[in-house]
Short mmCIF file of C-alpha atoms and ligand atoms in Angstrom, two decimals:
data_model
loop_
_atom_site.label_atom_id
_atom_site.label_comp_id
_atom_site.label_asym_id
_atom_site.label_seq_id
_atom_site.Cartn_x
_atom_site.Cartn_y
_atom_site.Cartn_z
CA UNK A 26 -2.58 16.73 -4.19
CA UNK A 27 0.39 15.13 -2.67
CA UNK A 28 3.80 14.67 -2.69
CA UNK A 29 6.19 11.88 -2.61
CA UNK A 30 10.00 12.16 -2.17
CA UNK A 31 11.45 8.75 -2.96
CA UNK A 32 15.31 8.61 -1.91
CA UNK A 33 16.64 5.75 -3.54
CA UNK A 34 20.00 4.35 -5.12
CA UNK A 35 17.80 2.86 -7.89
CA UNK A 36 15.40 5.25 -9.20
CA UNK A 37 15.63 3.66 -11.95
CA UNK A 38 13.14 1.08 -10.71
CA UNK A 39 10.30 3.80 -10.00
CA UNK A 40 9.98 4.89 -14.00
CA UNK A 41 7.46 1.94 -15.21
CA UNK A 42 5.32 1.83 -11.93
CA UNK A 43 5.03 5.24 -12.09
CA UNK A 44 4.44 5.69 -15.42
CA UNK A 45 1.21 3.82 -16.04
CA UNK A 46 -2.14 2.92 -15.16
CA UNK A 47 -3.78 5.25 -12.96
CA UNK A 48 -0.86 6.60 -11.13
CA UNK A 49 0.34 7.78 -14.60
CA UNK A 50 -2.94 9.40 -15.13
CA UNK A 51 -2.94 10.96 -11.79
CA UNK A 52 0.84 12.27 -12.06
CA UNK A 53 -0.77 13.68 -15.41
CA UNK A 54 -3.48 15.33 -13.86
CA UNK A 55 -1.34 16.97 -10.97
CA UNK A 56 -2.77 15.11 -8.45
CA UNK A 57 0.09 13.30 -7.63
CA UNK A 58 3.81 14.42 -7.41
CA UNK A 59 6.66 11.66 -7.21
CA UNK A 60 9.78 13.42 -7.09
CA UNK A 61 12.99 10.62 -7.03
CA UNK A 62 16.26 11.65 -5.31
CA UNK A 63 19.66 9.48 -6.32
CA UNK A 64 21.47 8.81 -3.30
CA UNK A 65 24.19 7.96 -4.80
CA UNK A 66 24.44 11.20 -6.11
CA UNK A 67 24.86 12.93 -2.52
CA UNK A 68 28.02 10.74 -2.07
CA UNK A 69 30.79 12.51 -1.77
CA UNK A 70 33.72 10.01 -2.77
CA UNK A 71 35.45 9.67 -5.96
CA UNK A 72 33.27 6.41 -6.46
CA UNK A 73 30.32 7.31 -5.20
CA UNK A 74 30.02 4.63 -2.13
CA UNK A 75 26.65 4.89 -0.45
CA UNK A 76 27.54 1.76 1.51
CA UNK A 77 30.94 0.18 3.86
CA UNK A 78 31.63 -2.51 5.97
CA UNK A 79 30.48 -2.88 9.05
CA UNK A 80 31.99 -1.73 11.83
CA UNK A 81 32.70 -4.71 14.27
CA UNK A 82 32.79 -7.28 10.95
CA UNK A 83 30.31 -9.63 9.80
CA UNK A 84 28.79 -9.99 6.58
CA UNK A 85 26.93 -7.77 4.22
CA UNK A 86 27.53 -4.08 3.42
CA UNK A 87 25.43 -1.03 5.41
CA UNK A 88 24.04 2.04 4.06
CA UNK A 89 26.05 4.84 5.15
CA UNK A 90 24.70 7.74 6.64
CA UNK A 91 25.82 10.48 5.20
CA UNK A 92 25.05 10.14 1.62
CA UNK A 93 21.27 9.70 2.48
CA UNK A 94 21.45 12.51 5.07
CA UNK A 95 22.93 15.33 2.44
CA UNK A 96 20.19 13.83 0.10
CA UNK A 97 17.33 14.15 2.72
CA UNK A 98 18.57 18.21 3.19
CA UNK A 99 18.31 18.61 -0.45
CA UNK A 100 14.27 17.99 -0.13
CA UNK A 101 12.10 20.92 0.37
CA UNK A 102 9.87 20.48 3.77
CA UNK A 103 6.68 21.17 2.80
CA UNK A 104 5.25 21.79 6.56
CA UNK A 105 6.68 20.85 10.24
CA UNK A 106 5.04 17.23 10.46
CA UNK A 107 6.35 15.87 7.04
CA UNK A 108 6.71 11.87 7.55
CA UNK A 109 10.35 11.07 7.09
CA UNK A 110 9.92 6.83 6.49
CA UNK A 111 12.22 4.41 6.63
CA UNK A 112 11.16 1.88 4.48
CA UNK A 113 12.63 -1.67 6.82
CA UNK A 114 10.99 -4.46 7.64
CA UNK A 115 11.70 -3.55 11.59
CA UNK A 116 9.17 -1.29 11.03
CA UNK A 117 5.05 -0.66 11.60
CA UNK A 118 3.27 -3.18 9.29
CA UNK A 119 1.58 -1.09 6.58
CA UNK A 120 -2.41 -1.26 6.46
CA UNK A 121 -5.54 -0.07 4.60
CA UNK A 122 -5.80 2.07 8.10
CA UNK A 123 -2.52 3.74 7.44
CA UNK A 124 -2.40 4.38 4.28
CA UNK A 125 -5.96 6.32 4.99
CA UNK A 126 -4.05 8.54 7.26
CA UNK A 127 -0.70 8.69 4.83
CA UNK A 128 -2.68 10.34 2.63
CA UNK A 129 -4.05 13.23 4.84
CA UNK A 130 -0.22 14.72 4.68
CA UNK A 131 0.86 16.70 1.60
CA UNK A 132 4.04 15.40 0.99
CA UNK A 133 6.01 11.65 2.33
CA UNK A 134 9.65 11.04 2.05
CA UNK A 135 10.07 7.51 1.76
CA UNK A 136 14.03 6.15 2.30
CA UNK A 137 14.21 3.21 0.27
CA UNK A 138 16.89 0.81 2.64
CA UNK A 139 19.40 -1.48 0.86
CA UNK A 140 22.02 -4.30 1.64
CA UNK A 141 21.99 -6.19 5.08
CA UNK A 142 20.90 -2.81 6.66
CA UNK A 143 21.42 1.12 7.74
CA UNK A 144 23.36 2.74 9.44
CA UNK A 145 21.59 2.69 12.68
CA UNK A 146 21.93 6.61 12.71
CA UNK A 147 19.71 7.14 10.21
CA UNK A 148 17.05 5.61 11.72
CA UNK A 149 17.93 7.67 15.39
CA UNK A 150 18.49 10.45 13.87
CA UNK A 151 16.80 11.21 10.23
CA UNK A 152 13.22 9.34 10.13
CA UNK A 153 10.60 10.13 12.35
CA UNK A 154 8.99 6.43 11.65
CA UNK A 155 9.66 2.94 9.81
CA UNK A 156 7.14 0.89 7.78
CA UNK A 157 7.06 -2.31 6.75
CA UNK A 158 4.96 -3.70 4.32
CA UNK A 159 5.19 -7.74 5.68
CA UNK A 160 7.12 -9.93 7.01
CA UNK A 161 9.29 -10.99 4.84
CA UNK A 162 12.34 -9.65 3.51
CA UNK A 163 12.79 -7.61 0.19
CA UNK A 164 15.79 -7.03 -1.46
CA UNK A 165 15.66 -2.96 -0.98
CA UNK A 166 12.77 -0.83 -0.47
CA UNK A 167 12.12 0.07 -3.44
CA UNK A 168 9.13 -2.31 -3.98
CA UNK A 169 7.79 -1.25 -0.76
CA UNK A 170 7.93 1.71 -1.61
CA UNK A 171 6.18 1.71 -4.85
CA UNK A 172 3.10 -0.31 -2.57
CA UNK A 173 2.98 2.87 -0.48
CA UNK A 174 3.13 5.26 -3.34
CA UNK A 175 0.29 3.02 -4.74
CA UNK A 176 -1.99 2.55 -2.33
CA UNK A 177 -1.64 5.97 -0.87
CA UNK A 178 -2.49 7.65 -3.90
CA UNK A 179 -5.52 5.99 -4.67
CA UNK A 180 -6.79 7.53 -1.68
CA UNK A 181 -6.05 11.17 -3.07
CA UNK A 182 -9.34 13.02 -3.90
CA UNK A 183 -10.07 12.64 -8.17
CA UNK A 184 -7.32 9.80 -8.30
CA UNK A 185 -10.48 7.11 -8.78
CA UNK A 186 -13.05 7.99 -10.39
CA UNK A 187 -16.74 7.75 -8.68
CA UNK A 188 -17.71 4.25 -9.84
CA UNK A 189 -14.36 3.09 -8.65
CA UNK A 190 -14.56 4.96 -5.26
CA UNK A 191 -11.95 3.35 -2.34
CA UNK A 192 -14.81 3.56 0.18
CA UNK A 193 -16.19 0.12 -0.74
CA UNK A 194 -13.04 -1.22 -0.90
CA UNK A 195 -11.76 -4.52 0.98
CA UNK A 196 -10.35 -3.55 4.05
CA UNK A 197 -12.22 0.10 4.35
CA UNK A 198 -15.02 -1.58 4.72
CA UNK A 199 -13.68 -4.53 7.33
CA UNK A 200 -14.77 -6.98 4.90
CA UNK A 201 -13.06 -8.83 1.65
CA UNK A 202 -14.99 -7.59 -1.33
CA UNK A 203 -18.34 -9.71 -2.83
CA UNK A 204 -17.28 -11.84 -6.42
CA UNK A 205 -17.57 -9.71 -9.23
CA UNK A 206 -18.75 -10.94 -12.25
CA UNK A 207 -19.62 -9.67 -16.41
CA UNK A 208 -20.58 -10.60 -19.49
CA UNK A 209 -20.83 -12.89 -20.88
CA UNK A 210 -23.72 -15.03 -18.50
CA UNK A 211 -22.28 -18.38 -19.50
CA UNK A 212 -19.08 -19.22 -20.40
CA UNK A 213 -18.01 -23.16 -20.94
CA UNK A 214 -21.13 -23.84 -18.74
CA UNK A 215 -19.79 -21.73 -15.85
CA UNK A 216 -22.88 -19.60 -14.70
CA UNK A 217 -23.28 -16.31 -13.15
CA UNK A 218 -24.76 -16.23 -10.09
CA UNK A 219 -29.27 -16.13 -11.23
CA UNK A 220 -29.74 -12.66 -8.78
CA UNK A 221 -27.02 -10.95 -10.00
CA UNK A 222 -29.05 -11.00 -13.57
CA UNK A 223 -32.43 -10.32 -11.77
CA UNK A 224 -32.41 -6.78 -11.67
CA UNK A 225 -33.93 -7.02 -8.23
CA UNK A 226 -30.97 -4.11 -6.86
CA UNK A 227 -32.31 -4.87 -3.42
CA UNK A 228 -31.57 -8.49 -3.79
CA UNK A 229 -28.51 -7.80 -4.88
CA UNK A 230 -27.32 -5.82 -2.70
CA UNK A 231 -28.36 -8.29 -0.11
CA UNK A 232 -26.28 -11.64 -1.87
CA UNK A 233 -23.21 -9.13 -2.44
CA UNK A 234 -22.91 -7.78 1.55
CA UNK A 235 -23.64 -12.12 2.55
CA UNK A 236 -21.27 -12.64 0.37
CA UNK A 237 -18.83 -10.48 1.08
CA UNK A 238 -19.40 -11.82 4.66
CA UNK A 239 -18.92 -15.31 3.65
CA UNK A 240 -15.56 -14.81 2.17
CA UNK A 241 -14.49 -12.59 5.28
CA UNK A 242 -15.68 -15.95 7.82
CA UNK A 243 -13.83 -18.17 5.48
CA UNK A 244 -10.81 -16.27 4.23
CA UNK A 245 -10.21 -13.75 6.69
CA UNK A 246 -11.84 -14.50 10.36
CA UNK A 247 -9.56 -12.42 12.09
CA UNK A 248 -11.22 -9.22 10.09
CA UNK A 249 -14.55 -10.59 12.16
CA UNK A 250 -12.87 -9.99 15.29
CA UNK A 251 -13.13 -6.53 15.24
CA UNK A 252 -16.33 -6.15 13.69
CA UNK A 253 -19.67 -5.43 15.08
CA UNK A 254 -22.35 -7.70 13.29
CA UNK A 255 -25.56 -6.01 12.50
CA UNK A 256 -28.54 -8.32 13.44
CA UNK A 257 -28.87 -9.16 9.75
CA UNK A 258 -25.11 -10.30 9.37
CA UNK A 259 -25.63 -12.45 13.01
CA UNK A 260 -28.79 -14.23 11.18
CA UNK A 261 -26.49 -15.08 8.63
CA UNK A 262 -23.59 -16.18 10.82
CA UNK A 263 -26.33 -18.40 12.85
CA UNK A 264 -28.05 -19.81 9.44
CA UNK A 265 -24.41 -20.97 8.59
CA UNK A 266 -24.49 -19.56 4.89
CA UNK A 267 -26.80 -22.75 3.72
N1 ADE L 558 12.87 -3.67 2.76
C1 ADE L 558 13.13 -4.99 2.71
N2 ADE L 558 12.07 -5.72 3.09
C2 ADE L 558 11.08 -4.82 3.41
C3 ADE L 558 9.76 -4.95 3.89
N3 ADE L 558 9.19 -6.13 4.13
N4 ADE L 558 9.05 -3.82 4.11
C4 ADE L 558 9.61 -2.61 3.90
N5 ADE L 558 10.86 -2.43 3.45
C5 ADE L 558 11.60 -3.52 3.20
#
């Protein structure tokens, strides 16, 4: 089970992510918790400003501090080492390894930035970290938000089922994933791969993990850095993939 507190000026945007597919199912199930907090509602003007001018001028508009700091006291603590995320992209680039230890916490509070930026306070004094999910630049973090609420939850225990399990996943595994294929065999003369229909399972499992090699040395090489080749996988570096 865990626990996501999403402070946003847009919750809005969280209700059709959220409410299908397998995060739907797992919100159903109790597995997961996504609990969204309106900034805007913690602002305590007659028109509800979460964001000003900058002080010292320039362009753009800034998140103001106070708004999202009444709304991040409204949000139970459940334990002493909650993360408290910024979601910028200043901050650590999000990763399959991450996300593995994201989901050992019970809850995440996720601040979903907006405009040219935040007041800087919030990120001194409020967060204890900042993620980014790339480098590039979003319009607010509310998408990269969602990608941490998605890929984190997957992770939960009873989220996948067994056939779908995360451990063979890209990434978890240091490798891109082996072309999947189904019926039908033939389609407009494209073919499915002859061992795949062989039934040999040993065989198989052989062309998938060469495979799955293959498109890490072609796609990916950087994965391959950090890997340690098992003799097999060298023979099949040496051979070349012929
Ligand atoms: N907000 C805007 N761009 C972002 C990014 N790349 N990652 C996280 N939050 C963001």
């Amino acid at each position: 089970m865990i626990r996501f507190d999403i402070l946003t000026v847009f919750p809005e945007m969280f209700v059709s992510p959220c409410g299908c597919s397998l995060l739907k199912k797992a919100v159903d199930r109790g597995l997961v918790a996504i609990h969204l907090h309106d900034i805007r509602g913690h602002a305590d003007d007659k028109h509800h400003m979460t964001d000003d001018a900058p002080y010292g001028g320039g362009g753009g508009m800034v998140m103001k501090v106070e708004p999202i700091d009444r709304c991040l006291q409204s949000v139970p603590l459940n334990g002493a080492d909650v993360p408290i995320v910024l979601m910028t992209p200043q901050g650590e680039r999000f990763s399959q390894k991450m996300a593995e230890e994201l989901a050992g916490h019970p809850q995440l509070i996720l601040i979903c930035g907006h405009y040219e930026g935040v007041d800087e306070r919030v990120r001194k004094h409020l967060v204890n970290r900042e993620i980014s999910i790339g480098d590039y630049v979003l319009t607010g973090g509310e998408l990269s938000a969602m990608v941490i609420v998605d890929a984190v939850s997957r992770l939960v225990p009873g989220v996948l089922g067994n056939s779908e399990s995360a451990s063979l996943d890209s990434f978890s595994m240091g490798l891109l994933e082996y072309p999947h294929y189904t019926r039908p065999a033939e389609h407009r003369g494209w073919e499915v791969p002859e061992v795949l229909l062989s039934g040999n399972h040993r065989e198989i499992e052989a062309w998938r993990r060469r495979e799955s090699l293959l498109r890490t040395w072609k796609r990916r090489p950087d994965l391959l850095r950090e890997r340690v080749l098992t003799a097999e996988e060298k023979r099949w570096m040496a051979e070349g993939f012929e």
